[in-house]
PDB file of C-alpha atoms in Angstrom:
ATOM      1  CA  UNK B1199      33.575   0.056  34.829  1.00 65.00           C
ATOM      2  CA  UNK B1200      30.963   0.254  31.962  1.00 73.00           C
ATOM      3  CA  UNK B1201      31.947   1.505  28.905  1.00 80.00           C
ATOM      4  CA  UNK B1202      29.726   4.343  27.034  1.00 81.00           C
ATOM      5  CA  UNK B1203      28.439   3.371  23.381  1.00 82.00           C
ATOM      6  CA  UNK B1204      27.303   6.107  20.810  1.00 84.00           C
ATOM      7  CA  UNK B1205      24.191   4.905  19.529  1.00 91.00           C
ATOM      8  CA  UNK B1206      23.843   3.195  16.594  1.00 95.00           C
ATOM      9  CA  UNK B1207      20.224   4.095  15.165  1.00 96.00           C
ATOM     10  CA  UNK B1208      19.434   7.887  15.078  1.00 96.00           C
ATOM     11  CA  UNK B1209      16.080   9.611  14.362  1.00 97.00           C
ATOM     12  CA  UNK B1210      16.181  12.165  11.397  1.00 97.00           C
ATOM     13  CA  UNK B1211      13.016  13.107  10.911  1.00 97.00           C
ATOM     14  CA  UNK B1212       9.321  12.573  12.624  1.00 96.00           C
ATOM     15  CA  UNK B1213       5.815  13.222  11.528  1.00 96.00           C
ATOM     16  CA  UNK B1214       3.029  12.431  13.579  1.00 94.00           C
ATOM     17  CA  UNK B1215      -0.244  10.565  11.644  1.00 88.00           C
ATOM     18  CA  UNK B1216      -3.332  10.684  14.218  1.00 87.00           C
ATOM     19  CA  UNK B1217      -2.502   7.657  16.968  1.00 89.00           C
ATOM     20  CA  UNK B1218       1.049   6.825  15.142  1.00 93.00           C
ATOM     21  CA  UNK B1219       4.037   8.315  13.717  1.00 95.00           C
ATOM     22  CA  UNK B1220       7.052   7.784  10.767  1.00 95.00           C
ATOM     23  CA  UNK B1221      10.177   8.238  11.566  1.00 96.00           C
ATOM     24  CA  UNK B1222      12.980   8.189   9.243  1.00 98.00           C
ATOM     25  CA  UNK B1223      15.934   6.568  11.719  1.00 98.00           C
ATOM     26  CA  UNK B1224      19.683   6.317  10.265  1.00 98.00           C
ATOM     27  CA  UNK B1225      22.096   3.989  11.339  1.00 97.00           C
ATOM     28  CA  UNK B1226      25.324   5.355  12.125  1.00 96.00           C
ATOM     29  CA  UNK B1227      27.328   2.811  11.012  1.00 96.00           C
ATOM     30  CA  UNK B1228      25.919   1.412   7.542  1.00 97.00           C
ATOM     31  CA  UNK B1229      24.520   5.118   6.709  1.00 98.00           C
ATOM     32  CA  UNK B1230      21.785   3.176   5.526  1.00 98.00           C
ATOM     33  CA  UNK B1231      17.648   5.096   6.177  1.00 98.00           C
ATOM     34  CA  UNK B1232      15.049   3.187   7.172  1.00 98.00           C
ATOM     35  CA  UNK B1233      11.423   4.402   7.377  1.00 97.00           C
ATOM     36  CA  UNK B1234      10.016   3.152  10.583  1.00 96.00           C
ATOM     37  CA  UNK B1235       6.206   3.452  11.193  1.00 95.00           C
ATOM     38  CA  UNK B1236       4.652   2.828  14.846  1.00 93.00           C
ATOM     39  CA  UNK B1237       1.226   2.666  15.729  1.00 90.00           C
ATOM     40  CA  UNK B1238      -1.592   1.318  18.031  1.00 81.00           C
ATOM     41  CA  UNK B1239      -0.231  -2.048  18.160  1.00 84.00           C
ATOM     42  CA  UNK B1240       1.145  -2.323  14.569  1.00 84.00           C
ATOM     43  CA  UNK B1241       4.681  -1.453  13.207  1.00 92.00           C
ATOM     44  CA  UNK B1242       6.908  -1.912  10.652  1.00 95.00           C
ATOM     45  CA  UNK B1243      10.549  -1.058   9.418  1.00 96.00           C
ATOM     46  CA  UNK B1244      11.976  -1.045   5.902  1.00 97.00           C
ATOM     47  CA  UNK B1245      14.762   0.348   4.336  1.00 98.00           C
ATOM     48  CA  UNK B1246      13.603   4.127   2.636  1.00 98.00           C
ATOM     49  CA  UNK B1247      13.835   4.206  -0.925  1.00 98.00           C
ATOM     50  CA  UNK B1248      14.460   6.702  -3.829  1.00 97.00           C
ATOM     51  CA  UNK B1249      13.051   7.494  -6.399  1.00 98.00           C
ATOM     52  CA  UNK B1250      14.994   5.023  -8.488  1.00 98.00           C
ATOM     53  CA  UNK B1251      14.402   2.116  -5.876  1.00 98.00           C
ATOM     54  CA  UNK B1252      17.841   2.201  -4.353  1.00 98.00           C
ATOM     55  CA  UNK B1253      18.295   2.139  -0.485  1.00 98.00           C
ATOM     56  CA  UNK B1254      19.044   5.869   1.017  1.00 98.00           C
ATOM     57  CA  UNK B1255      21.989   6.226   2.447  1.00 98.00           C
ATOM     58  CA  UNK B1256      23.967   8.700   3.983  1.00 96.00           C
ATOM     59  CA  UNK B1257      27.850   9.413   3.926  1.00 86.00           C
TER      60      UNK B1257
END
């Protein structure tokens, strides 16, 4: 009746900071990395960066 969808957005890494966390979440399809930050009320998601300023992204 329903059909079953992978998910898109995976985490691949966490680190807890005090009340919040980072997580690095991939999405699936793009392969692109995102670093995600959630807190008490504030958070934010950008695309992760390296160390040449290009998007991360997986193959």
């Amino acid at each position: 009746m329903f059909e079953k969808k992978a998910k898109r957005f995976q985490v691949k890494e966490e680190q807890t900071l005090g009340f919040g966390a980072i997580q690095i979440v991939v999405d699936t399809v793009t392969g692109v990395n995102y670093l995600l930050s959630i807190g008490t009320g504030v958070s934010g998601i950008t695309p992760l960066l390296d160390e040449n300023g290009n998007v991360v992204i997986d193959k």
